[in-house]
mmCIF file of N, CA and C in Angstrom:
data_model
loop_
_atom_site.group_PDB
_atom_site.id
_atom_site.type_symbol
_atom_site.label_atom_id
_atom_site.label_comp_id
_atom_site.label_asym_id
_atom_site.label_seq_id
_atom_site.Cartn_x
_atom_site.Cartn_y
_atom_site.Cartn_z
ATOM 1 N N MET A 12 222.035 47.930 167.384
ATOM 2 C CA MET A 12 221.521 47.463 168.535
ATOM 3 C C MET A 12 222.602 47.041 169.286
ATOM 4 N N GLY A 13 222.823 47.446 170.655
ATOM 5 C CA GLY A 13 223.680 46.842 171.417
ATOM 6 C C GLY A 13 225.250 47.206 171.262
ATOM 7 N N ARG A 14 225.618 48.266 170.438
ATOM 8 C CA ARG A 14 226.786 48.679 170.352
ATOM 9 C C ARG A 14 227.222 49.740 171.040
ATOM 10 N N THR A 15 228.753 49.307 171.760
ATOM 11 C CA THR A 15 229.031 50.277 172.437
ATOM 12 C C THR A 15 229.501 51.700 172.031
ATOM 13 N N VAL A 16 229.133 52.581 172.568
ATOM 14 C CA VAL A 16 229.089 54.012 171.709
ATOM 15 C C VAL A 16 229.536 55.181 172.492
ATOM 16 N N HIS A 17 230.103 54.769 173.849
ATOM 17 C CA HIS A 17 230.711 55.693 174.894
ATOM 18 C C HIS A 17 231.656 54.774 175.778
ATOM 19 N N PHE A 18 232.754 55.229 176.318
ATOM 20 C CA PHE A 18 233.506 54.745 177.391
ATOM 21 C C PHE A 18 233.762 55.790 178.612
ATOM 22 N N GLU A 19 234.179 55.514 179.783
ATOM 23 C CA GLU A 19 234.467 56.413 180.758
ATOM 24 C C GLU A 19 235.754 55.842 181.632
ATOM 25 N N ILE A 20 237.051 56.384 181.954
ATOM 26 C CA ILE A 20 237.986 56.378 182.772
ATOM 27 C C ILE A 20 237.869 56.892 184.145
ATOM 28 N N GLN A 21 237.829 56.564 184.894
ATOM 29 C CA GLN A 21 237.919 56.684 186.330
ATOM 30 C C GLN A 21 239.328 57.402 186.619
ATOM 31 N N ALA A 22 239.295 58.267 187.259
ATOM 32 C CA ALA A 22 240.411 59.193 187.825
ATOM 33 C C ALA A 22 240.365 59.711 189.166
ATOM 34 N N SER A 23 241.648 59.173 190.075
ATOM 35 C CA SER A 23 241.853 59.580 191.202
ATOM 36 C C SER A 23 242.124 61.482 190.907
ATOM 37 N N GLU A 24 243.115 61.340 190.103
ATOM 38 C CA GLU A 24 243.460 62.876 189.685
ATOM 39 C C GLU A 24 243.118 63.019 188.438
ATOM 40 N N PRO A 25 242.115 63.747 188.047
ATOM 41 C CA PRO A 25 241.556 63.955 186.565
ATOM 42 C C PRO A 25 242.414 64.620 185.967
ATOM 43 N N GLN A 26 243.405 65.467 186.186
ATOM 44 C CA GLN A 26 244.148 66.581 185.272
ATOM 45 C C GLN A 26 245.241 65.346 185.066
ATOM 46 N N ALA A 27 245.662 64.681 186.118
ATOM 47 C CA ALA A 27 246.970 63.766 185.849
ATOM 48 C C ALA A 27 246.505 62.435 184.355
ATOM 49 N N LEU A 28 245.598 62.257 184.722
ATOM 50 C CA LEU A 28 245.029 61.444 183.524
ATOM 51 C C LEU A 28 244.689 61.818 182.285
ATOM 52 N N ILE A 29 244.090 63.054 182.410
ATOM 53 C CA ILE A 29 244.173 64.162 181.151
ATOM 54 C C ILE A 29 245.554 64.354 180.280
ATOM 55 N N ASP A 30 246.545 64.723 180.998
ATOM 56 C CA ASP A 30 247.625 64.634 180.567
ATOM 57 C C ASP A 30 248.098 63.455 180.025
ATOM 58 N N PHE A 31 248.108 62.397 180.633
ATOM 59 C CA PHE A 31 248.629 61.073 180.295
ATOM 60 C C PHE A 31 248.005 60.774 178.769
ATOM 61 N N TYR A 32 246.772 60.932 178.850
ATOM 62 C CA TYR A 32 246.138 60.276 177.527
ATOM 63 C C TYR A 32 246.266 61.132 176.468
ATOM 64 N N GLY A 33 246.322 62.389 176.672
ATOM 65 C CA GLY A 33 246.453 63.522 175.760
ATOM 66 C C GLY A 33 247.823 63.500 175.243
ATOM 67 N N LYS A 34 248.814 62.860 175.877
ATOM 68 C CA LYS A 34 250.396 62.686 175.515
ATOM 69 C C LYS A 34 250.513 61.095 174.833
ATOM 70 N N MET A 35 249.677 60.166 175.527
ATOM 71 C CA MET A 35 249.965 58.952 174.949
ATOM 72 C C MET A 35 249.280 58.530 173.608
ATOM 73 N N PHE A 36 248.201 59.219 173.706
ATOM 74 C CA PHE A 36 246.997 58.805 172.035
ATOM 75 C C PHE A 36 246.665 59.985 171.419
ATOM 76 N N ASP A 37 246.870 61.179 172.037
ATOM 77 C CA ASP A 37 246.676 62.532 171.382
ATOM 78 C C ASP A 37 245.502 62.923 171.406
ATOM 79 N N TRP A 38 244.738 62.630 172.691
ATOM 80 C CA TRP A 38 243.048 62.339 172.633
ATOM 81 C C TRP A 38 243.366 64.042 173.573
ATOM 82 N N SER A 39 242.046 64.263 172.844
ATOM 83 C CA SER A 39 241.769 65.814 173.361
ATOM 84 C C SER A 39 240.449 65.521 174.668
ATOM 85 N N PHE A 40 240.378 66.857 175.338
ATOM 86 C CA PHE A 40 239.628 67.000 176.229
ATOM 87 C C PHE A 40 238.994 68.016 176.407
ATOM 88 N N SER A 41 237.524 68.508 176.674
ATOM 89 C CA SER A 41 236.792 69.299 177.002
ATOM 90 C C SER A 41 235.960 69.356 178.228
ATOM 91 N N LYS A 42 235.992 70.186 178.988
ATOM 92 C CA LYS A 42 235.024 70.251 180.215
ATOM 93 C C LYS A 42 233.569 70.373 180.028
ATOM 94 N N TRP A 43 233.033 69.502 180.421
ATOM 95 C CA TRP A 43 231.380 69.412 180.315
ATOM 96 C C TRP A 43 230.799 70.394 181.393
ATOM 97 N N GLU A 44 230.068 71.417 180.712
ATOM 98 C CA GLU A 44 229.440 72.262 181.656
ATOM 99 C C GLU A 44 228.473 71.594 182.662
ATOM 100 N N GLY A 45 228.406 70.445 182.594
ATOM 101 C CA GLY A 45 227.405 69.917 183.460
ATOM 102 C C GLY A 45 227.824 69.418 185.087
ATOM 103 N N GLY A 46 229.227 69.362 185.021
ATOM 104 C CA GLY A 46 230.131 69.044 186.490
ATOM 105 C C GLY A 46 231.242 68.753 186.224
ATOM 106 N N GLU A 47 231.887 67.789 186.878
ATOM 107 C CA GLU A 47 232.957 67.229 187.077
ATOM 108 C C GLU A 47 233.269 66.358 185.980
ATOM 109 N N TYR A 48 233.252 66.669 184.797
ATOM 110 C CA TYR A 48 233.194 65.601 183.627
ATOM 111 C C TYR A 48 233.601 66.166 182.578
ATOM 112 N N TRP A 49 234.594 65.470 181.991
ATOM 113 C CA TRP A 49 235.276 65.843 180.723
ATOM 114 C C TRP A 49 235.081 65.035 179.375
ATOM 115 N N LEU A 50 234.832 65.497 178.419
ATOM 116 C CA LEU A 50 234.512 64.728 177.274
ATOM 117 C C LEU A 50 235.698 64.198 176.462
ATOM 118 N N VAL A 51 236.159 63.192 175.908
ATOM 119 C CA VAL A 51 236.865 62.809 175.317
ATOM 120 C C VAL A 51 237.017 62.316 173.969
ATOM 121 N N GLY A 52 238.101 63.270 173.182
ATOM 122 C CA GLY A 52 237.990 62.922 171.694
ATOM 123 C C GLY A 52 239.070 61.897 171.350
ATOM 124 N N THR A 53 238.847 61.018 170.705
ATOM 125 C CA THR A 53 239.767 60.111 170.470
ATOM 126 C C THR A 53 240.352 60.271 169.034
ATOM 127 N N GLY A 54 239.475 60.773 168.113
ATOM 128 C CA GLY A 54 239.883 60.834 166.489
ATOM 129 C C GLY A 54 238.861 61.659 165.836
ATOM 130 N N GLU A 55 239.009 61.634 164.629
ATOM 131 C CA GLU A 55 238.144 62.608 163.902
ATOM 132 C C GLU A 55 236.749 61.940 163.671
ATOM 133 N N VAL A 56 235.919 62.921 163.726
ATOM 134 C CA VAL A 56 234.604 62.646 163.365
ATOM 135 C C VAL A 56 234.513 61.903 162.063
ATOM 136 N N GLY A 57 233.653 60.961 162.519
ATOM 137 C CA GLY A 57 233.382 60.039 161.169
ATOM 138 C C GLY A 57 234.501 58.829 160.891
ATOM 139 N N ALA A 58 235.499 58.768 161.904
ATOM 140 C CA ALA A 58 236.501 57.648 161.732
ATOM 141 C C ALA A 58 235.957 56.538 162.468
ATOM 142 N N PRO A 59 236.537 55.276 162.426
ATOM 143 C CA PRO A 59 236.063 54.335 163.052
ATOM 144 C C PRO A 59 236.561 54.690 164.493
ATOM 145 N N GLY A 60 235.908 54.204 165.511
ATOM 146 C CA GLY A 60 236.390 54.477 166.985
ATOM 147 C C GLY A 60 235.076 55.033 167.837
ATOM 148 N N ILE A 61 235.174 55.409 168.981
ATOM 149 C CA ILE A 61 234.120 55.517 169.776
ATOM 150 C C ILE A 61 234.949 56.907 170.613
ATOM 151 N N ASN A 62 234.177 58.064 171.283
ATOM 152 C CA ASN A 62 234.954 59.098 172.157
ATOM 153 C C ASN A 62 234.009 58.461 173.452
ATOM 154 N N GLY A 63 234.788 59.271 174.656
ATOM 155 C CA GLY A 63 234.361 58.739 175.737
ATOM 156 C C GLY A 63 234.238 60.118 176.674
ATOM 157 N N GLY A 64 234.254 59.459 177.951
ATOM 158 C CA GLY A 64 234.376 60.711 179.289
ATOM 159 C C GLY A 64 235.312 60.279 179.814
ATOM 160 N N LEU A 65 235.816 60.976 181.068
ATOM 161 C CA LEU A 65 236.651 61.161 182.029
ATOM 162 C C LEU A 65 236.256 61.687 183.376
ATOM 163 N N LEU A 66 236.205 61.025 184.483
ATOM 164 C CA LEU A 66 235.245 61.412 185.769
ATOM 165 C C LEU A 66 236.098 61.193 187.216
ATOM 166 N N PRO A 67 235.656 62.292 188.065
ATOM 167 C CA PRO A 67 236.687 61.679 189.339
ATOM 168 C C PRO A 67 236.301 60.381 189.903
ATOM 169 N N ARG A 68 237.402 59.442 190.215
ATOM 170 C CA ARG A 68 237.186 58.342 190.498
ATOM 171 C C ARG A 68 236.494 58.359 192.080
ATOM 172 N N ARG A 69 235.104 57.168 192.432
ATOM 173 C CA ARG A 69 234.484 57.548 193.735
ATOM 174 C C ARG A 69 234.731 56.319 194.200
ATOM 175 N N GLY A 70 235.876 56.190 195.077
ATOM 176 C CA GLY A 70 236.266 54.720 195.673
ATOM 177 C C GLY A 70 237.999 54.630 195.399
ATOM 178 N N PRO A 71 238.073 53.723 195.980
ATOM 179 C CA PRO A 71 239.703 53.604 195.819
ATOM 180 C C PRO A 71 240.346 52.979 194.446
ATOM 181 N N ARG A 72 241.239 53.460 194.123
ATOM 182 C CA ARG A 72 242.409 52.803 192.793
ATOM 183 C C ARG A 72 241.953 51.380 192.940
ATOM 184 N N PRO A 73 242.138 50.600 191.600
ATOM 185 C CA PRO A 73 242.264 49.066 191.670
ATOM 186 C C PRO A 73 243.698 48.951 192.294
ATOM 187 N N GLU A 74 243.191 47.800 193.034
ATOM 188 C CA GLU A 74 244.481 46.816 193.735
ATOM 189 C C GLU A 74 245.240 46.570 192.963
ATOM 190 N N GLU A 75 246.539 46.364 193.043
ATOM 191 C CA GLU A 75 247.698 45.833 192.327
ATOM 192 C C GLU A 75 247.142 44.448 192.363
ATOM 193 N N GLY A 76 247.196 43.676 190.904
ATOM 194 C CA GLY A 76 246.913 42.152 191.101
ATOM 195 C C GLY A 76 245.502 41.795 191.224
ATOM 196 N N ALA A 77 244.908 42.819 191.574
ATOM 197 C CA ALA A 77 243.090 42.475 191.348
ATOM 198 C C ALA A 77 242.759 42.002 189.616
ATOM 199 N N SER A 78 241.667 40.907 190.028
ATOM 200 C CA SER A 78 241.203 40.782 188.660
ATOM 201 C C SER A 78 240.335 41.652 187.976
ATOM 202 N N VAL A 79 240.191 41.804 186.501
ATOM 203 C CA VAL A 79 239.947 42.672 185.759
ATOM 204 C C VAL A 79 238.209 42.649 186.402
ATOM 205 N N ASN A 80 237.346 43.903 186.447
ATOM 206 C CA ASN A 80 236.303 43.900 187.133
ATOM 207 C C ASN A 80 235.897 45.152 186.011
ATOM 208 N N ALA A 81 236.104 45.271 184.945
ATOM 209 C CA ALA A 81 235.406 46.327 183.976
ATOM 210 C C ALA A 81 235.626 45.732 182.527
ATOM 211 N N PHE A 82 234.770 46.314 181.549
ATOM 212 C CA PHE A 82 235.225 46.371 180.479
ATOM 213 C C PHE A 82 236.521 47.031 180.330
ATOM 214 N N VAL A 83 237.551 46.382 179.146
ATOM 215 C CA VAL A 83 238.519 46.708 178.890
ATOM 216 C C VAL A 83 238.614 47.308 177.488
ATOM 217 N N CYS A 84 238.963 48.464 177.455
ATOM 218 C CA CYS A 84 239.006 49.424 175.697
ATOM 219 C C CYS A 84 240.449 49.064 175.143
ATOM 220 N N THR A 85 240.266 48.850 174.042
ATOM 221 C CA THR A 85 241.821 48.537 173.218
ATOM 222 C C THR A 85 241.894 49.808 172.075
ATOM 223 N N VAL A 86 243.014 50.280 172.103
ATOM 224 C CA VAL A 86 243.193 51.258 171.396
ATOM 225 C C VAL A 86 244.261 50.821 170.668
ATOM 226 N N ASP A 87 243.734 51.385 169.046
ATOM 227 C CA ASP A 87 244.506 51.041 167.678
ATOM 228 C C ASP A 87 245.782 51.925 167.706
ATOM 229 N N VAL A 88 247.034 51.251 167.837
ATOM 230 C CA VAL A 88 248.222 52.173 167.678
ATOM 231 C C VAL A 88 248.883 51.619 166.420
ATOM 232 N N GLU A 89 249.713 52.703 165.910
ATOM 233 C CA GLU A 89 250.487 52.338 164.721
ATOM 234 C C GLU A 89 251.796 51.733 164.841
ATOM 235 N N ASP A 90 252.402 51.911 165.986
ATOM 236 C CA ASP A 90 253.727 50.847 166.145
ATOM 237 C C ASP A 90 253.674 50.612 167.970
ATOM 238 N N LEU A 91 253.288 49.565 167.919
ATOM 239 C CA LEU A 91 253.032 48.937 169.547
ATOM 240 C C LEU A 91 254.371 49.128 170.516
ATOM 241 N N ASP A 92 255.461 48.828 169.882
ATOM 242 C CA ASP A 92 256.761 48.869 170.439
ATOM 243 C C ASP A 92 257.045 50.122 170.752
ATOM 244 N N LYS A 93 256.888 51.421 169.908
ATOM 245 C CA LYS A 93 256.812 52.758 170.149
ATOM 246 C C LYS A 93 256.203 53.396 171.069
ATOM 247 N N SER A 94 254.698 52.701 171.142
ATOM 248 C CA SER A 94 253.520 52.879 172.367
ATOM 249 C C SER A 94 254.047 52.559 173.949
ATOM 250 N N ILE A 95 254.479 51.316 173.874
ATOM 251 C CA ILE A 95 254.797 50.819 175.327
ATOM 252 C C ILE A 95 256.264 51.618 175.676
ATOM 253 N N SER A 96 257.286 51.942 174.871
ATOM 254 C CA SER A 96 258.361 53.226 175.256
ATOM 255 C C SER A 96 257.400 54.259 175.657
ATOM 256 N N LEU A 97 256.701 54.870 174.901
ATOM 257 C CA LEU A 97 256.079 56.297 175.466
ATOM 258 C C LEU A 97 255.114 55.762 176.546
ATOM 259 N N LEU A 98 254.407 54.670 176.862
ATOM 260 C CA LEU A 98 253.686 54.405 178.045
ATOM 261 C C LEU A 98 254.507 54.519 179.418
ATOM 262 N N LYS A 99 255.522 53.713 179.053
ATOM 263 C CA LYS A 99 256.551 53.704 180.420
ATOM 264 C C LYS A 99 257.310 55.005 180.548
ATOM 265 N N GLU A 100 257.687 56.112 179.587
ATOM 266 C CA GLU A 100 257.953 57.422 179.866
ATOM 267 C C GLU A 100 257.047 58.130 180.485
ATOM 268 N N LEU A 101 255.615 57.852 180.784
ATOM 269 C CA LEU A 101 254.675 58.370 180.792
ATOM 270 C C LEU A 101 254.204 57.979 182.536
ATOM 271 N N LYS A 102 255.289 57.204 182.795
ATOM 272 C CA LYS A 102 254.774 56.399 184.171
ATOM 273 C C LYS A 102 253.577 55.681 184.109
ATOM 274 N N GLY A 103 252.737 54.835 182.711
ATOM 275 C CA GLY A 103 252.173 53.801 182.922
ATOM 276 C C GLY A 103 252.847 52.344 183.023
ATOM 277 N N THR A 104 252.542 51.322 183.332
ATOM 278 C CA THR A 104 253.095 50.059 183.265
ATOM 279 C C THR A 104 252.593 49.120 182.076
ATOM 280 N N VAL A 105 253.290 47.928 182.110
ATOM 281 C CA VAL A 105 252.818 46.853 181.154
ATOM 282 C C VAL A 105 252.472 46.065 181.848
ATOM 283 N N ALA A 106 250.877 45.603 181.715
ATOM 284 C CA ALA A 106 250.445 44.251 182.435
ATOM 285 C C ALA A 106 250.539 43.076 181.677
ATOM 286 N N VAL A 107 250.491 43.240 180.568
ATOM 287 C CA VAL A 107 250.513 41.623 179.853
ATOM 288 C C VAL A 107 251.236 42.497 178.559
ATOM 289 N N PRO A 108 252.508 41.889 178.341
ATOM 290 C CA PRO A 108 253.599 41.959 177.242
ATOM 291 C C PRO A 108 253.099 41.877 176.130
ATOM 292 N N ARG A 109 253.570 42.314 174.900
ATOM 293 C CA ARG A 109 253.263 42.095 173.442
ATOM 294 C C ARG A 109 253.223 40.625 173.132
ATOM 295 N N MET A 110 252.416 40.412 172.547
ATOM 296 C CA MET A 110 251.876 39.115 172.171
ATOM 297 C C MET A 110 251.072 39.230 170.610
ATOM 298 N N PRO A 111 251.286 38.271 169.819
ATOM 299 C CA PRO A 111 250.603 37.728 168.654
ATOM 300 C C PRO A 111 249.196 37.580 168.813
ATOM 301 N N VAL A 112 248.246 38.114 167.887
ATOM 302 C CA VAL A 112 247.138 37.638 167.717
ATOM 303 C C VAL A 112 246.868 37.452 166.279
ATOM 304 N N SER A 113 247.020 35.805 166.050
ATOM 305 C CA SER A 113 247.219 35.262 164.796
ATOM 306 C C SER A 113 246.164 36.003 163.842
ATOM 307 N N GLY A 114 246.915 36.363 162.747
ATOM 308 C CA GLY A 114 246.205 37.369 161.450
ATOM 309 C C GLY A 114 245.510 38.199 161.792
ATOM 310 N N VAL A 115 245.925 38.954 162.948
ATOM 311 C CA VAL A 115 245.066 40.156 163.692
ATOM 312 C C VAL A 115 246.204 41.193 163.758
ATOM 313 N N GLY A 116 247.060 41.096 164.226
ATOM 314 C CA GLY A 116 248.107 42.015 165.184
ATOM 315 C C GLY A 116 248.825 41.486 166.216
ATOM 316 N N TRP A 117 249.274 42.619 166.823
ATOM 317 C CA TRP A 117 250.066 42.589 168.458
ATOM 318 C C TRP A 117 249.370 43.610 169.252
ATOM 319 N N LEU A 118 249.150 42.467 170.358
ATOM 320 C CA LEU A 118 248.395 43.280 171.260
ATOM 321 C C LEU A 118 249.409 43.233 172.814
ATOM 322 N N ALA A 119 249.173 44.198 173.716
ATOM 323 C CA ALA A 119 249.548 44.283 174.799
ATOM 324 C C ALA A 119 248.565 45.030 175.625
ATOM 325 N N TYR A 120 248.913 44.753 176.862
ATOM 326 C CA TYR A 120 247.952 45.438 177.926
ATOM 327 C C TYR A 120 248.457 46.083 178.698
ATOM 328 N N ALA A 121 248.199 47.410 179.418
ATOM 329 C CA ALA A 121 248.982 48.207 180.156
ATOM 330 C C ALA A 121 247.819 48.850 181.200
ATOM 331 N N LYS A 122 248.284 49.618 182.032
ATOM 332 C CA LYS A 122 247.817 50.474 183.102
ATOM 333 C C LYS A 122 248.061 51.876 183.027
ATOM 334 N N ASP A 123 247.375 52.612 183.340
ATOM 335 C CA ASP A 123 247.743 54.029 183.077
ATOM 336 C C ASP A 123 248.101 54.251 184.757
ATOM 337 N N PRO A 124 248.577 55.398 184.631
ATOM 338 C CA PRO A 124 249.133 56.000 186.061
ATOM 339 C C PRO A 124 247.959 55.586 187.466
ATOM 340 N N ASP A 125 247.233 55.402 186.860
ATOM 341 C CA ASP A 125 246.247 55.489 188.255
ATOM 342 C C ASP A 125 245.487 54.099 188.213
ATOM 343 N N GLY A 126 246.110 53.284 187.442
ATOM 344 C CA GLY A 126 245.801 51.535 187.616
ATOM 345 C C GLY A 126 244.831 51.321 186.348
ATOM 346 N N ASN A 127 243.963 52.009 186.102
ATOM 347 C CA ASN A 127 243.018 51.702 185.104
ATOM 348 C C ASN A 127 243.640 50.765 183.626
ATOM 349 N N LEU A 128 243.115 49.557 183.448
ATOM 350 C CA LEU A 128 243.631 48.684 182.540
ATOM 351 C C LEU A 128 243.002 49.009 181.394
ATOM 352 N N PHE A 129 243.873 49.004 179.999
ATOM 353 C CA PHE A 129 243.558 49.058 178.830
ATOM 354 C C PHE A 129 244.407 48.266 177.485
ATOM 355 N N GLY A 130 243.835 48.098 176.404
ATOM 356 C CA GLY A 130 244.777 47.250 175.767
ATOM 357 C C GLY A 130 245.365 48.578 174.688
ATOM 358 N N MET A 131 246.283 48.054 173.731
ATOM 359 C CA MET A 131 246.934 48.630 172.900
ATOM 360 C C MET A 131 247.237 47.625 171.723
ATOM 361 N N MET A 132 246.731 47.678 170.462
ATOM 362 C CA MET A 132 246.501 46.804 169.414
ATOM 363 C C MET A 132 247.560 47.515 167.863
ATOM 364 N N GLN A 133 248.564 46.653 167.515
ATOM 365 C CA GLN A 133 248.826 47.189 166.096
ATOM 366 C C GLN A 133 248.550 46.263 165.180
ATOM 367 N N ASN A 134 247.947 46.786 164.352
ATOM 368 C CA ASN A 134 247.167 46.033 162.944
ATOM 369 C C ASN A 134 248.394 45.205 162.297
ATOM 370 N N ASP A 135 248.759 43.971 162.271
ATOM 371 C CA ASP A 135 249.600 43.048 161.474
ATOM 372 C C ASP A 135 248.957 41.889 160.865
ATOM 373 N N ALA A 136 248.454 41.736 159.820
ATOM 374 C CA ALA A 136 247.882 40.164 159.671
ATOM 375 C C ALA A 136 248.502 39.087 159.239
ATOM 376 N N SER A 137 249.971 39.563 159.555
ATOM 377 C CA SER A 137 250.910 38.670 159.316
ATOM 378 C C SER A 137 251.538 38.029 161.141
ATOM 379 N N ALA A 138 250.598 38.976 161.948
ATOM 380 C CA ALA A 138 251.325 38.215 163.139
ATOM 381 C C ALA A 138 250.863 36.521 163.387
ATOM 382 N N SER A 139 251.646 36.052 164.242
ATOM 383 C CA SER A 139 250.922 34.862 164.082
ATOM 384 C C SER A 139 251.914 34.263 165.421
ATOM 385 N N PHE A 140 251.450 33.161 166.137
ATOM 386 C CA PHE A 140 251.846 32.481 167.677
ATOM 387 C C PHE A 140 252.958 31.438 166.729
ATOM 388 N N GLU A 141 253.014 31.193 165.629
ATOM 389 C CA GLU A 141 254.182 29.982 165.096
ATOM 390 C C GLU A 141 255.517 30.937 164.473
ATOM 391 N N GLY A 142 256.350 30.665 164.815
ATOM 392 C CA GLY A 142 257.755 31.163 164.417
ATOM 393 C C GLY A 142 257.997 32.598 164.870
ATOM 394 N N GLY A 143 257.186 32.860 166.243
ATOM 395 C CA GLY A 143 257.831 33.884 166.856
ATOM 396 C C GLY A 143 257.313 34.952 165.862
ATOM 397 N N GLU A 144 258.084 36.103 166.421
ATOM 398 C CA GLU A 144 257.834 37.593 166.039
ATOM 399 C C GLU A 144 258.624 37.789 164.492
#
């Protein structure tokens, strides 16, 4: 009850973000027959996680420096440093640099080329604020 089961990405240029997320996280996209909407596959059926959708943005892109005004989804990654490097290659930006979440892992927040905010988390139970990295 009340569990998140789907997410949506707003896109000023849908194909640009399809390309970005496909390369960034190896997500698959399939055009839905009902209109300007793409179903997003984020992993194998039965594996932990949720799938989502991508649709044309109805309005302006988020302004730089604007406060967060939506839910932020965090993506599980194997190597946060490599993911941040790939993010930059794909014209995304780091919004909040890599930081430890004690006992959980390493977290960074990023923006896709269209200004949408998302998190990336590398699991690492030894992550800690004490003693640095």
